[in-house]
PDB file of C-alpha atoms in Angstrom:
ATOM      1  CA  GLY C   1      26.789  68.347 -30.394  1.00 73.00           C
ATOM      2  CA  PHE C   2      28.295  68.223 -33.818  1.00 84.00           C
ATOM      3  CA  PHE C   3      26.767  67.014 -37.033  1.00 91.00           C
ATOM      4  CA  ILE C   4      28.730  64.229 -38.665  1.00 92.00           C
ATOM      5  CA  HIS C   5      28.130  62.377 -41.922  1.00 94.00           C
ATOM      6  CA  VAL C   6      26.391  59.007 -41.228  1.00 94.00           C
ATOM      7  CA  GLY C   7      28.747  57.037 -43.479  1.00 94.00           C
ATOM      8  CA  LEU C   8      31.803  58.423 -41.718  1.00 94.00           C
ATOM      9  CA  TYR C   9      30.241  57.718 -38.330  1.00 92.00           C
ATOM     10  CA  ASN C  10      29.498  54.096 -39.265  1.00 89.00           C
ATOM     11  CA  ARG C  11      33.084  53.554 -40.538  1.00 91.00           C
ATOM     12  CA  ILE C  12      34.561  54.942 -37.306  1.00 92.00           C
ATOM     13  CA  ARG C  13      32.193  52.851 -35.231  1.00 89.00           C
ATOM     14  CA  ALA C  14      33.098  49.689 -37.197  1.00 88.00           C
ATOM     15  CA  VAL C  15      36.800  50.322 -36.530  1.00 91.00           C
ATOM     16  CA  ALA C  16      36.225  51.018 -32.825  1.00 92.00           C
ATOM     17  CA  LYS C  17      33.979  47.959 -32.232  1.00 91.00           C
ATOM     18  CA  PRO C  18      34.640  45.366 -34.939  1.00 88.00           C
ATOM     19  CA  PHE C  19      32.535  42.556 -33.388  1.00 92.00           C
ATOM     20  CA  GLU C  20      29.499  44.643 -32.517  1.00 91.00           C
ATOM     21  CA  TYR C  21      27.421  43.327 -35.427  1.00 90.00           C
ATOM     22  CA  ASN C  22      28.186  39.700 -34.595  1.00 93.00           C
ATOM     23  CA  GLU C  23      27.202  40.256 -30.957  1.00 94.00           C
ATOM     24  CA  TYR C  24      24.007  41.972 -32.043  1.00 94.00           C
ATOM     25  CA  ARG C  25      23.199  39.132 -34.421  1.00 95.00           C
ATOM     26  CA  THR C  26      23.757  36.388 -31.833  1.00 96.00           C
ATOM     27  CA  GLN C  27      21.620  38.311 -29.325  1.00 96.00           C
ATOM     28  CA  LYS C  28      18.754  38.559 -31.811  1.00 97.00           C
ATOM     29  CA  ILE C  29      19.014  34.843 -32.628  1.00 97.00           C
ATOM     30  CA  LYS C  30      18.843  33.980 -28.912  1.00 96.00           C
ATOM     31  CA  GLU C  31      15.764  36.172 -28.487  1.00 96.00           C
ATOM     32  CA  ARG C  32      14.012  34.472 -31.414  1.00 95.00           C
ATOM     33  CA  MET C  33      14.850  31.016 -30.052  1.00 94.00           C
ATOM     34  CA  GLU C  34      13.421  31.974 -26.642  1.00 93.00           C
ATOM     35  CA  GLU C  35      10.224  33.203 -28.296  1.00 91.00           C
ATOM     36  CA  LYS C  36       9.865  29.894 -30.139  1.00 91.00           C
ATOM     37  CA  ARG C  37      10.455  27.926 -26.935  1.00 88.00           C
ATOM     38  CA  ALA C  38       7.847  29.966 -25.100  1.00 84.00           C
ATOM     39  CA  SER C  39       5.254  29.252 -27.777  1.00 83.00           C
ATOM     40  CA  ARG C  40       5.742  25.479 -27.523  1.00 82.00           C
ATOM     41  CA  ILE C  41       3.428  23.342 -25.435  1.00 76.00           C
ATOM     42  CA  ALA C  42       5.177  22.505 -22.181  1.00 71.00           C
ATOM     43  CA  PRO C  43       5.161  18.853 -21.081  1.00 69.00           C
ATOM     44  CA  LYS C  44       3.236  18.000 -17.948  1.00 66.00           C
ATOM     45  CA  THR C  45       5.360  17.698 -14.862  1.00 61.00           C
ATOM     46  CA  SER C  46       5.015  14.622 -12.724  1.00 56.00           C
ATOM     47  CA  GLY C  47       3.947  14.851  -9.074  1.00 50.00           C
ATOM     48  CA  SER C  48       7.425  14.031  -7.827  1.00 48.00           C
ATOM     49  CA  ASN C  49       8.786  17.314  -9.204  1.00 51.00           C
ATOM     50  CA  ASN C  50       6.192  19.336  -7.288  1.00 58.00           C
ATOM     51  CA  LYS C  51       7.190  18.052  -3.880  1.00 66.00           C
ATOM     52  CA  ILE C  52       7.585  20.484  -1.061  1.00 67.00           C
ATOM     53  CA  LYS C  53      11.099  20.975   0.225  1.00 76.00           C
ATOM     54  CA  ALA C  54      10.237  20.883   3.936  1.00 80.00           C
ATOM     55  CA  LYS C  55      12.905  21.517   6.525  1.00 85.00           C
ATOM     56  CA  VAL C  56      10.315  21.282   9.289  1.00 87.00           C
ATOM     57  CA  ASN C  57       7.457  18.731   9.374  1.00 87.00           C
ATOM     58  CA  PRO C  58       8.548  16.682   6.331  1.00 88.00           C
ATOM     59  CA  GLU C  59       6.114  13.867   7.241  1.00 87.00           C
ATOM     60  CA  LEU C  60       3.193  16.297   7.211  1.00 86.00           C
ATOM     61  CA  ALA C  61       4.330  17.733   3.893  1.00 87.00           C
ATOM     62  CA  GLU C  62       4.524  14.258   2.369  1.00 88.00           C
ATOM     63  CA  ARG C  63       1.063  13.286   3.661  1.00 87.00           C
ATOM     64  CA  LEU C  64      -0.448  16.517   2.327  1.00 87.00           C
ATOM     65  CA  GLN C  65       1.262  15.992  -1.025  1.00 87.00           C
ATOM     66  CA  ASN C  66      -0.171  12.474  -1.261  1.00 88.00           C
ATOM     67  CA  LYS C  67      -3.665  13.697  -0.341  1.00 87.00           C
ATOM     68  CA  ALA C  68      -3.410  16.577  -2.827  1.00 87.00           C
ATOM     69  CA  SER C  69      -3.109  14.072  -5.672  1.00 85.00           C
ATOM     70  CA  ASP C  70      -6.599  12.723  -4.813  1.00 85.00           C
ATOM     71  CA  ARG C  71      -9.665  14.257  -6.375  1.00 85.00           C
ATOM     72  CA  SER C  72     -11.742  14.042  -3.216  1.00 89.00           C
ATOM     73  CA  LYS C  73     -12.807  16.952  -1.032  1.00 90.00           C
ATOM     74  CA  ALA C  74      -9.935  16.272   1.378  1.00 88.00           C
ATOM     75  CA  GLY C  75      -7.553  16.211  -1.586  1.00 89.00           C
ATOM     76  CA  LYS C  76      -8.721  19.627  -2.747  1.00 89.00           C
ATOM     77  CA  LEU C  77      -8.292  21.042   0.763  1.00 89.00           C
ATOM     78  CA  ALA C  78      -4.802  19.549   1.032  1.00 88.00           C
ATOM     79  CA  LYS C  79      -3.879  20.998  -2.361  1.00 87.00           C
ATOM     80  CA  ASN C  80      -5.061  24.453  -1.264  1.00 87.00           C
ATOM     81  CA  LEU C  81      -3.040  24.144   1.945  1.00 85.00           C
ATOM     82  CA  VAL C  82       0.108  23.093   0.090  1.00 84.00           C
ATOM     83  CA  GLU C  83      -0.157  25.863  -2.531  1.00 85.00           C
ATOM     84  CA  ASP C  84      -1.125  28.685  -0.141  1.00 86.00           C
ATOM     85  CA  ASP C  85       1.787  30.971   0.740  1.00 85.00           C
ATOM     86  CA  ARG C  86       0.287  31.776   4.130  1.00 89.00           C
ATOM     87  CA  PHE C  87       1.132  28.269   5.334  1.00 84.00           C
ATOM     88  CA  GLY C  88       4.718  28.338   4.061  1.00 82.00           C
ATOM     89  CA  GLY C  89       6.047  28.864   7.583  1.00 85.00           C
ATOM     90  CA  LEU C  90       4.559  25.525   8.602  1.00 85.00           C
ATOM     91  CA  PHE C  91       7.274  23.782   6.588  1.00 85.00           C
ATOM     92  CA  SER C  92      10.161  26.205   7.149  1.00 87.00           C
ATOM     93  CA  ASN C  93       9.811  27.796  10.609  1.00 88.00           C
ATOM     94  CA  PRO C  94      11.035  25.585  13.504  1.00 88.00           C
ATOM     95  CA  ASP C  95       8.482  27.247  15.822  1.00 89.00           C
ATOM     96  CA  PHE C  96       5.730  25.328  13.992  1.00 86.00           C
ATOM     97  CA  GLU C  97       7.365  21.909  14.327  1.00 88.00           C
ATOM     98  CA  ILE C  98       4.886  19.159  15.215  1.00 87.00           C
ATOM     99  CA  ASP C  99       6.099  16.759  17.912  1.00 86.00           C
ATOM    100  CA  GLU C 100       4.164  13.548  17.238  1.00 83.00           C
ATOM    101  CA  GLU C 101       5.551  11.928  20.391  1.00 85.00           C
ATOM    102  CA  ALA C 102       4.084  14.602  22.701  1.00 86.00           C
ATOM    103  CA  GLU C 103       1.120  13.668  24.919  1.00 87.00           C
ATOM    104  CA  ASP C 104      -0.814  16.689  23.665  1.00 87.00           C
ATOM    105  CA  PHE C 105      -0.510  15.515  20.075  1.00 84.00           C
ATOM    106  CA  LYS C 106      -1.509  11.939  20.943  1.00 85.00           C
ATOM    107  CA  LEU C 107      -4.584  13.124  22.844  1.00 86.00           C
ATOM    108  CA  ARG C 108      -5.749  15.392  20.032  1.00 87.00           C
ATOM    109  CA  ASN C 109      -4.984  12.903  17.242  1.00 82.00           C
ATOM    110  CA  PRO C 110      -5.753   9.409  18.556  1.00 80.00           C
ATOM    111  CA  SER C 111      -6.012   7.955  15.057  1.00 74.00           C
ATOM    112  CA  GLY C 112      -3.030   9.798  13.604  1.00 59.00           C
ATOM    113  CA  VAL C 113       0.321   8.580  12.405  1.00 55.00           C
ATOM    114  CA  SER C 114       1.474   7.680  15.918  1.00 51.00           C
ATOM    115  CA  ALA C 115      -1.559   5.387  16.265  1.00 52.00           C
ATOM    116  CA  LYS C 116      -0.387   3.465  13.195  1.00 59.00           C
ATOM    117  CA  LYS C 117       2.992   2.968  14.841  1.00 61.00           C
ATOM    118  CA  VAL C 118       1.286   1.689  17.996  1.00 57.00           C
ATOM    119  CA  ARG C 119      -0.853  -0.714  15.945  1.00 58.00           C
ATOM    120  CA  ASN C 120       2.246  -2.052  14.209  1.00 63.00           C
ATOM    121  CA  ASP C 121       3.910  -2.591  17.578  1.00 62.00           C
ATOM    122  CA  ARG C 122       0.813  -4.397  18.879  1.00 61.00           C
ATOM    123  CA  ASP C 123       0.747  -6.617  15.806  1.00 63.00           C
ATOM    124  CA  MET C 124       4.352  -7.609  16.401  1.00 63.00           C
ATOM    125  CA  ASP C 125       3.651  -8.361  20.076  1.00 60.00           C
ATOM    126  CA  SER C 126       0.486 -10.345  19.315  1.00 58.00           C
ATOM    127  CA  ASP C 127       2.346 -12.671  16.939  1.00 52.00           C
ATOM    128  CA  GLU C 128       4.802 -13.588  19.687  1.00 52.00           C
ATOM    129  CA  ASP C 129       2.065 -14.119  22.260  1.00 50.00           C
ATOM    130  CA  GLU C 130      -0.037 -16.297  19.948  1.00 51.00           C
ATOM    131  CA  GLY C 131       2.877 -18.667  19.460  1.00 51.00           C
ATOM    132  CA  GLY C 132       3.107 -19.170  23.219  1.00 51.00           C
ATOM    133  CA  TYR C 133      -0.658 -19.815  23.592  1.00 51.00           C
ATOM    134  CA  ASP C 134      -0.634 -22.453  20.870  1.00 51.00           C
ATOM    135  CA  ASP C 135       1.982 -24.444  22.757  1.00 51.00           C
ATOM    136  CA  ASP C 136      -0.053 -24.271  25.984  1.00 52.00           C
ATOM    137  CA  TYR C 137      -3.264 -25.459  24.346  1.00 53.00           C
ATOM    138  CA  GLY C 138      -1.495 -28.124  22.359  1.00 50.00           C
ATOM    139  CA  GLU C 139      -0.408 -30.053  25.493  1.00 49.00           C
TER     140      GLU C 139
END
């Protein structure tokens, strides 16, 4: 390399790249602003922002999310399950899809979500039947 006078070098560089200083200055300002933002206290996020984006088993994901907001033992377990990366496939892999209408599922989970649907159906049927019995006894 060659030795060149610093003043001459700076003048040549200023002619070659006239906006270099302005770019440098704006970059430094952006960096300082980012540092200030990082030092601020971040607002708490609400539970709705932390929802799982589940392609598979969205009902399960929603139930676990609701349980995770509780402070009970089941809530803590649900929170661990939701946050653990090992169970990520449960909500994204179609091989892990839970069929709540299958006989196997109904036998293993008699008081599950499908049982609530059955109870609602029974309630609707019982209202219709009661109306008919009242007419028979009223005569």
